[in-house]
GROMACS .gro file of C-alpha atoms in nm:
model
  384
    1MET     CA    1  12.843  15.119   9.945
    2LYS     CA    2  12.725  15.054   9.606
    3VAL     CA    3  12.721  14.688   9.486
    4LEU     CA    4  12.622  14.563   9.144
    5ILE     CA    5  12.482  14.201   9.142
    6VAL     CA    6  12.535  14.026   8.824
    7ASN     CA    7  12.338  13.718   8.751
    8ASN     CA    8  12.188  13.529   8.445
    9TYR     CA    9  11.838  13.592   8.525
   10LEU     CA   10  11.604  13.854   8.716
   11SER     CA   11  11.295  13.662   8.765
   12ASN     CA   12  11.240  13.490   9.106
   13THR     CA   13  11.052  13.209   8.963
   14LEU     CA   14  11.356  13.015   8.816
   15GLY     CA   15  11.543  12.894   9.114
   16GLY     CA   16  11.679  12.913   9.431
   17VAL     CA   17  11.964  13.167   9.341
   18GLU     CA   18  11.694  13.418   9.213
   19ASN     CA   19  11.466  13.373   9.509
   20TYR     CA   20  11.776  13.436   9.729
   21LEU     CA   21  11.872  13.751   9.528
   22GLN     CA   22  11.513  13.908   9.547
   23ALA     CA   23  11.505  13.852   9.931
   24LEU     CA   24  11.845  13.978   9.983
   25THR     CA   25  11.787  14.302   9.780
   26GLN     CA   26  11.432  14.353   9.931
   27TYR     CA   27  11.574  14.306  10.289
   28ALA     CA   28  11.872  14.550  10.225
   29GLN     CA   29  11.617  14.808  10.074
   30ASN     CA   30  11.354  14.757  10.374
   31ASN     CA   31  11.607  14.790  10.635
   32GLU     CA   32  11.794  15.075  10.518
   33THR     CA   33  12.137  14.911  10.531
   34GLU     CA   34  12.464  15.067  10.412
   35ILE     CA   35  12.449  14.862  10.105
   36GLU     CA   36  12.284  14.988   9.771
   37PHE     CA   37  12.218  14.690   9.560
   38LYS     CA   38  12.152  14.699   9.184
   39TRP     CA   39  12.066  14.369   9.022
   40PHE     CA   40  12.146  14.315   8.649
   41GLY     CA   41  11.998  13.989   8.492
   42VAL     CA   42  11.808  13.902   8.181
   43ALA     CA   43  11.433  13.824   8.174
   44ASP     CA   44  11.449  13.605   7.868
   45LYS     CA   45  11.599  13.254   7.899
   46LYS     CA   46  11.660  13.214   7.530
   47THR     CA   47  12.003  13.241   7.381
   48LYS     CA   48  12.166  13.108   7.067
   49TRP     CA   49  12.443  12.838   7.117
   50TYR     CA   50  12.730  13.082   7.040
   51GLN     CA   51  12.605  13.339   7.292
   52LYS     CA   52  12.666  13.082   7.560
   53PHE     CA   53  13.028  13.121   7.494
   54TYR     CA   54  13.040  13.493   7.450
   55ASN     CA   55  12.726  13.707   7.482
   56ALA     CA   56  12.801  14.041   7.327
   57ALA     CA   57  12.465  14.219   7.409
   58THR     CA   58  12.468  14.141   7.774
   59THR     CA   59  12.827  14.211   7.810
   60THR     CA   60  12.774  14.573   7.644
   61ALA     CA   61  12.468  14.611   7.876
   62ILE     CA   62  12.674  14.537   8.207
   63ILE     CA   63  12.958  14.763   8.094
   64ALA     CA   64  12.712  15.038   8.053
   65GLU     CA   65  12.564  14.953   8.387
   66ILE     CA   66  12.903  14.984   8.545
   67ASP     CA   67  12.969  15.317   8.382
   68THR     CA   68  12.628  15.451   8.490
   69PHE     CA   69  12.575  15.294   8.838
   70LYS     CA   70  12.953  15.333   8.917
   71PRO     CA   71  12.969  15.029   9.175
   72ASP     CA   72  13.228  15.009   9.427
   73LEU     CA   73  13.227  14.630   9.402
   74ILE     CA   74  13.067  14.370   9.181
   75HIS     CA   75  12.918  14.038   9.318
   76SER     CA   76  12.839  13.785   9.046
   77PHE     CA   77  12.630  13.472   9.097
   78SER     CA   78  12.492  13.220   8.846
   79ILE     CA   79  12.650  13.323   8.501
   80GLY     CA   80  12.744  13.143   8.204
   81ALA     CA   81  12.399  13.113   8.004
   82THR     CA   82  12.241  13.454   7.911
   83VAL     CA   83  12.546  13.642   8.090
   84THR     CA   84  12.899  13.558   8.019
   85PRO     CA   85  13.187  13.653   8.232
   86HIS     CA   86  13.346  13.881   7.982
   87PHE     CA   87  13.222  14.199   8.182
   88MET     CA   88  13.477  14.108   8.425
   89SER     CA   89  13.786  14.214   8.231
   90TYR     CA   90  13.630  14.561   8.205
   91ALA     CA   91  13.549  14.593   8.572
   92LYS     CA   92  13.906  14.498   8.668
   93SER     CA   93  14.036  14.750   8.426
   94LYS     CA   94  13.833  15.003   8.631
   95ASN     CA   95  13.989  14.879   8.958
   96ILE     CA   96  13.650  14.729   9.073
   97PRO     CA   97  13.691  14.426   9.278
   98ILE     CA   98  13.475  14.137   9.184
   99ILE     CA   99  13.331  13.866   9.425
  100HIS     CA  100  13.190  13.531   9.264
  101SER     CA  101  12.950  13.334   9.467
  102PHE     CA  102  12.980  12.944   9.356
  103HIS     CA  103  12.649  12.772   9.421
  104ASP     CA  104  12.729  12.450   9.253
  105TYR     CA  105  12.997  12.192   9.144
  106TYR     CA  106  12.996  12.322   8.771
  107TYR     CA  107  13.331  12.476   8.771
  108ILE     CA  108  13.463  12.161   8.942
  109CYS     CA  109  13.291  11.922   8.684
  110PRO     CA  110  13.091  12.078   8.398
  111LYS     CA  111  12.852  11.790   8.402
  112GLY     CA  112  12.729  11.934   8.739
  113TYR     CA  113  12.628  11.586   8.892
  114MET     CA  114  12.984  11.514   9.054
  115LEU     CA  115  12.904  11.139   8.974
  116ASP     CA  116  13.088  10.896   8.738
  117ILE     CA  117  12.894  10.667   8.513
  118SER     CA  118  12.880  10.412   8.779
  119GLU     CA  119  12.720  10.678   9.001
  120ASN     CA  120  13.016  10.688   9.261
  121SER     CA  121  13.037  11.039   9.403
  122LEU     CA  122  13.349  11.249   9.293
  123SER     CA  123  13.560  11.394   9.543
  124LYS     CA  124  13.800  11.613   9.306
  125LYS     CA  125  13.837  11.758   8.958
  126HIS     CA  126  13.929  11.505   8.682
  127ASN     CA  127  14.074  11.581   8.350
  128PHE     CA  128  13.902  11.679   8.018
  129ILE     CA  129  13.898  11.340   7.867
  130ASN     CA  130  13.799  11.151   8.189
  131CYS     CA  131  13.501  11.384   8.221
  132ILE     CA  132  13.363  11.337   7.880
  133LEU     CA  133  13.428  10.951   7.887
  134HIS     CA  134  13.347  10.867   8.251
  135HIS     CA  135  13.130  11.148   8.430
  136HIS     CA  136  12.741  11.140   8.454
  137PRO     CA  137  12.525  11.243   8.282
  138LYS     CA  138  12.682  11.125   7.953
  139LYS     CA  139  12.534  11.238   7.636
  140THR     CA  140  12.753  11.270   7.320
  141ILE     CA  141  13.121  11.326   7.282
  142LEU     CA  142  13.045  11.632   7.081
  143PHE     CA  143  12.799  11.780   7.340
  144ASP     CA  144  13.009  11.684   7.620
  145GLY     CA  145  13.333  11.817   7.450
  146ILE     CA  146  13.166  12.163   7.383
  147LEU     CA  147  13.033  12.173   7.741
  148ASN     CA  148  13.395  12.125   7.881
  149LEU     CA  149  13.532  12.387   7.642
  150LYS     CA  150  13.246  12.640   7.745
  151GLN     CA  151  13.342  12.570   8.113
  152SER     CA  152  13.716  12.601   8.071
  153TYR     CA  153  13.699  12.906   7.866
  154HIS     CA  154  13.472  13.097   8.123
  155LYS     CA  155  13.671  12.952   8.421
  156SER     CA  156  13.989  13.109   8.269
  157ILE     CA  157  13.818  13.450   8.269
  158ILE     CA  158  13.654  13.425   8.607
  159LYS     CA  159  14.006  13.310   8.746
  160LYS     CA  160  14.194  13.606   8.606
  161ASN     CA  161  13.969  13.867   8.724
  162ILE     CA  162  13.790  13.771   9.055
  163SER     CA  163  13.931  13.916   9.375
  164TYR     CA  164  13.745  13.663   9.630
  165PHE     CA  165  13.489  13.393   9.624
  166LEU     CA  166  13.200  13.260   9.856
  167SER     CA  167  13.037  12.938   9.860
  168PRO     CA  168  12.747  12.811  10.102
  169SER     CA  169  12.942  12.487  10.202
  170THR     CA  170  13.281  12.394  10.343
  171ASN     CA  171  13.317  12.111  10.091
  172LEU     CA  172  13.260  12.342   9.789
  173THR     CA  173  13.490  12.615   9.928
  174GLU     CA  174  13.777  12.377   9.961
  175MET     CA  175  13.719  12.269   9.610
  176ILE     CA  176  13.694  12.602   9.453
  177GLY     CA  177  13.995  12.726   9.666
  178LEU     CA  178  14.224  12.454   9.515
  179GLU     CA  179  14.085  12.483   9.156
  180PHE     CA  180  14.083  12.871   9.128
  181GLU     CA  181  14.381  12.926   9.356
  182LYS     CA  182  14.188  13.226   9.505
  183LYS     CA  183  14.104  13.325   9.858
  184GLY     CA  184  13.745  13.270   9.961
  185ALA     CA  185  13.502  13.189  10.238
  186THR     CA  186  13.207  12.981  10.334
  187LEU     CA  187  12.901  13.192  10.368
  188PRO     CA  188  12.592  12.966  10.441
  189ASN     CA  189  12.249  13.035  10.288
  190PRO     CA  190  11.999  13.234  10.498
  191VAL     CA  191  11.649  13.102  10.538
  192VAL     CA  192  11.439  13.262  10.244
  193ILE     CA  193  11.096  13.144  10.336
  194SER     CA  194  10.964  13.164  10.689
  195ASN     CA  195  10.675  13.300  10.880
  196PRO     CA  196  10.676  13.303  11.276
  197ASP     CA  197  10.304  13.368  11.291
  198VAL     CA  198  10.181  13.082  11.088
  199ASP     CA  199  10.035  12.769  11.274
  200THR     CA  200  10.293  12.486  11.239
  201GLN     CA  201  10.112  12.255  11.464
  202LYS     CA  202   9.953  12.071  11.171
  203SER     CA  203  10.120  11.761  11.061
  204ASP     CA  204   9.935  11.624  10.760
  205TYR     CA  205  10.166  11.482  10.488
  206LEU     CA  206  10.516  11.407  10.380
  207LEU     CA  207  10.652  11.691  10.138
  208PHE     CA  208  10.892  11.723   9.865
  209VAL     CA  209  10.989  12.063   9.713
  210GLY     CA  210  11.223  12.105   9.413
  211ARG     CA  211  11.264  12.066   9.053
  212LEU     CA  212  11.105  11.749   8.895
  213GLU     CA  213  11.424  11.626   8.731
  214VAL     CA  214  11.581  11.279   8.728
  215GLU     CA  215  11.875  11.400   8.949
  216LYS     CA  216  11.650  11.512   9.226
  217GLY     CA  217  11.556  11.152   9.331
  218VAL     CA  218  11.187  11.206   9.321
  219LEU     CA  219  11.137  10.847   9.165
  220THR     CA  220  11.330  10.703   9.440
  221LEU     CA  221  11.098  10.889   9.679
  222VAL     CA  222  10.781  10.752   9.500
  223LYS     CA  223  10.919  10.400   9.510
  224ALA     CA  224  10.992  10.423   9.876
  225PHE     CA  225  10.656  10.577   9.955
  226GLN     CA  226  10.493  10.292   9.754
  227GLN     CA  227  10.655  10.037   9.984
  228LEU     CA  228  10.581  10.267  10.277
  229LEU     CA  229  10.189  10.246  10.214
  230GLN     CA  230  10.215   9.877  10.313
  231ASN     CA  231  10.272   9.975  10.677
  232PHE     CA  232  10.118  10.320  10.667
  233PRO     CA  233   9.833  10.312  10.429
  234ASN     CA  234   9.692  10.649  10.525
  235GLU     CA  235  10.000  10.855  10.464
  236GLN     CA  236  10.000  11.128  10.202
  237LEU     CA  237  10.276  11.260   9.986
  238LYS     CA  238  10.262  11.609   9.833
  239ILE     CA  239  10.527  11.695   9.546
  240VAL     CA  240  10.582  12.060   9.497
  241GLY     CA  241  10.753  12.177   9.178
  242SER     CA  242  10.773  12.115   8.796
  243GLY     CA  243  11.010  11.978   8.550
  244SER     CA  244  11.085  11.751   8.258
  245PHE     CA  245  11.095  11.428   8.449
  246GLN     CA  246  10.733  11.487   8.592
  247SER     CA  247  10.553  11.271   8.315
  248GLU     CA  248  10.777  10.973   8.372
  249ILE     CA  249  10.717  10.997   8.746
  250GLU     CA  250  10.334  11.014   8.685
  251LYS     CA  251  10.364  10.711   8.450
  252TYR     CA  252  10.522  10.501   8.723
  253ILE     CA  253  10.251  10.611   8.972
  254GLU     CA  254   9.965  10.526   8.748
  255LYS     CA  255  10.140  10.175   8.617
  256ASN     CA  256  10.179  10.063   8.970
  257LYS     CA  257   9.851  10.219   9.100
  258ILE     CA  258  10.012  10.409   9.403
  259LYS     CA  259   9.764  10.619   9.590
  260ASN     CA  260   9.783  10.932   9.818
  261ILE     CA  261  10.029  11.113   9.590
  262ALA     CA  262   9.949  11.462   9.498
  263PHE     CA  263  10.132  11.692   9.249
  264LEU     CA  264  10.086  12.052   9.349
  265GLY     CA  265  10.282  12.221   9.063
  266ALA     CA  266  10.531  12.513   9.115
  267LYS     CA  267  10.451  12.747   9.395
  268SER     CA  268  10.548  13.101   9.499
  269CYS     CA  269  10.735  13.167   9.819
  270ASP     CA  270  10.413  13.289   9.980
  271GLU     CA  271  10.229  12.973   9.874
  272LEU     CA  272  10.510  12.757  10.006
  273ILE     CA  273  10.450  12.907  10.370
  274GLU     CA  274  10.109  12.714  10.424
  275ILE     CA  275  10.253  12.396  10.267
  276TYR     CA  276  10.566  12.379  10.479
  277ALA     CA  277  10.371  12.482  10.793
  278SER     CA  278  10.128  12.170  10.747
  279ALA     CA  279  10.378  11.922  10.650
  280LYS     CA  280  10.504  11.639  10.872
  281ILE     CA  281  10.848  11.554  10.720
  282THR     CA  282  11.035  11.721  10.424
  283ILE     CA  283  11.234  11.458  10.215
  284VAL     CA  284  11.520  11.580  10.006
  285PRO     CA  285  11.639  11.259   9.805
  286SER     CA  286  11.882  11.441   9.577
  287GLU     CA  287  12.106  11.194   9.344
  288ILE     CA  288  12.346  11.464   9.263
  289LEU     CA  289  12.632  11.621   9.483
  290GLU     CA  290  12.450  11.957   9.587
  291SER     CA  291  12.633  12.224   9.769
  292TYR     CA  292  12.373  12.319  10.034
  293GLY     CA  293  11.996  12.266  10.046
  294ASN     CA  294  11.758  12.557  10.086
  295VAL     CA  295  11.458  12.346  10.118
  296ILE     CA  296  11.620  12.200  10.426
  297LEU     CA  297  11.652  12.536  10.607
  298GLU     CA  298  11.310  12.639  10.509
  299SER     CA  299  11.166  12.326  10.644
  300PHE     CA  300  11.362  12.384  10.969
  301ALA     CA  301  11.234  12.735  10.992
  302PHE     CA  302  10.870  12.589  11.016
  303GLY     CA  303  10.983  12.338  11.283
  304LYS     CA  304  10.992  12.042  11.057
  305THR     CA  305  11.268  11.775  11.055
  306VAL     CA  306  11.395  11.635  10.735
  307VAL     CA  307  11.508  11.313  10.576
  308ILE     CA  308  11.804  11.374  10.325
  309SER     CA  309  12.042  11.208  10.104
  310ASP     CA  310  12.408  11.176  10.164
  311LEU     CA  311  12.481  11.384   9.877
  312LEU     CA  312  12.357  11.722  10.024
  313GLY     CA  313  12.628  11.956  10.109
  314ILE     CA  314  12.458  12.039  10.465
  315GLN     CA  315  12.457  11.670  10.556
  316LYS     CA  316  12.738  11.718  10.813
  317GLU     CA  317  12.555  12.009  10.995
  318VAL     CA  318  12.225  11.805  10.998
  319ALA     CA  319  12.410  11.524  11.132
  320GLY     CA  320  12.616  11.705  11.404
  321THR     CA  321  12.306  11.911  11.534
  322LYS     CA  322  12.076  11.588  11.517
  323SER     CA  323  11.818  11.797  11.327
  324GLY     CA  324  11.733  11.525  11.063
  325LEU     CA  325  11.799  11.189  10.927
  326ILE     CA  326  12.039  11.077  10.646
  327PHE     CA  327  12.004  10.787  10.402
  328PRO     CA  328  12.244  10.661  10.118
  329TYR     CA  329  12.121  10.817   9.800
  330GLY     CA  330  11.938  10.617   9.538
  331ASN     CA  331  11.856  10.336   9.819
  332VAL     CA  332  11.485  10.294   9.803
  333GLU     CA  333  11.482  10.053  10.114
  334LYS     CA  334  11.690  10.280  10.308
  335LEU     CA  335  11.476  10.575  10.238
  336GLN     CA  336  11.157  10.391  10.323
  337GLU     CA  337  11.311  10.256  10.644
  338THR     CA  338  11.421  10.617  10.741
  339ILE     CA  339  11.096  10.755  10.691
  340GLU     CA  340  10.915  10.493  10.882
  341LYS     CA  341  11.146  10.531  11.165
  342LEU     CA  342  11.015  10.887  11.201
  343LEU     CA  343  10.654  10.801  11.156
  344SER     CA  344  10.665  10.536  11.426
  345ASN     CA  345  10.887  10.727  11.682
  346SER     CA  346  10.702  11.057  11.769
  347ALA     CA  347  10.960  11.131  12.047
  348LEU     CA  348  11.243  11.106  11.819
  349ARG     CA  349  11.061  11.338  11.561
  350ARG     CA  350  11.001  11.600  11.842
  351GLU     CA  351  11.365  11.585  11.938
  352LEU     CA  352  11.469  11.637  11.581
  353GLU     CA  353  11.232  11.918  11.529
  354GLN     CA  354  11.354  12.115  11.854
  355ASN     CA  355  11.707  12.070  11.725
  356ALA     CA  356  11.624  12.201  11.389
  357THR     CA  357  11.449  12.506  11.525
  358HIS     CA  358  11.747  12.573  11.732
  359PHE     CA  359  11.990  12.520  11.445
  360VAL     CA  360  11.799  12.751  11.183
  361SER     CA  361  11.765  13.035  11.442
  362HIS     CA  362  12.124  13.138  11.348
  363PHE     CA  363  12.036  13.173  10.978
  364SER     CA  364  11.851  13.490  10.974
  365PHE     CA  365  11.879  13.763  10.689
  366GLU     CA  366  12.006  14.004  10.949
  367ASN     CA  367  12.282  13.787  11.038
  368HIS     CA  368  12.347  13.702  10.675
  369LEU     CA  369  12.380  14.045  10.558
  370GLU     CA  370  12.598  14.152  10.838
  371ALA     CA  371  12.852  13.884  10.737
  372LEU     CA  372  12.830  13.976  10.380
  373HIS     CA  373  12.869  14.348  10.462
  374ASN     CA  374  13.185  14.245  10.656
  375ILE     CA  375  13.325  14.047  10.361
  376TYR     CA  376  13.260  14.326  10.118
  377LYS     CA  377  13.434  14.589  10.338
  378LYS     CA  378  13.748  14.349  10.363
  379VAL     CA  379  13.761  14.302   9.980
  380LEU     CA  380  13.734  14.682   9.930
  381LYS     CA  381  14.027  14.723  10.178
  382ASN     CA  382  14.209  14.438  10.040
  383GLU     CA  383  14.223  14.273  10.383
  384PHE     CA  384  14.165  13.917  10.292
   0.00000   0.00000   0.00000
């Protein structure tokens, strides 16, 4: 079975989707599966504004790839920047089924945050005007209007041409199913980073891993840590990642003379192994609705529990398996209390860690690829 993967980018340094795709294609190759993957993406992130609506160069390149590789199926992921969905019409004309994986809420709300300007979480799609005027983050009417037009245009192409869709969480699957009127399934993410041989007995610091952007809630974490130091003055916080909001976070730390915080910068998957292994608790304080949360599974793979905001798509699983604790997003005091609860109750932390280890054992790449292979076969046989 030949599967052409189509994604905006190739490099595995850009984000979770690229890390996942690299791990997926390498696993399939190393384990001699029935699937032959070929990954199309672009190395250069730069595009002109009009190319974000229709990128002729990448569309032509994908069509050429279809003609030479002759895939049985196309599986598209994060597109809409360097790659636009126009290749789908050509693939459909060749009777090649297309599966699209949705990993965020962009096609429900192009702002992506799924929050209104009062920072209330959105539970459904709103109309064009409502999104421009009342959804967060709010920029200019011109910018937000163009963003909505681009999303609507691309959505119409995807809706017309895909055969099936996947998403990592039940909530996102339900929303996409209603919006696109297509059949699909929930396929949870596998664990991308793990190492069963590394020593996980260390417990040295609190950990954040992610992009340093305002919506990731890092400043809320820093403020909670600032208060936490009053009761736990020796605690350490390590922040892994980079982003445009880092300077603002550093200014706050410097102004308030907060100690024991270290910025480690962006790290490769191999470098993250020791960082996860030596952490005490991983904190994911996201302040936008997120479809899943790979960092949570990665922490579980190293036997570490988590404190997460209630906007994570995996929160129901975390609560149901008692593998971590959940706090209301953006609430500094509640985040501080939740972290302190784990720091002061070692028995509770051990219980959550044991549950996390059991929960994540089902998320191996072997299980994931088997499920994906079964979905591919059903789509090719039109059995969905």
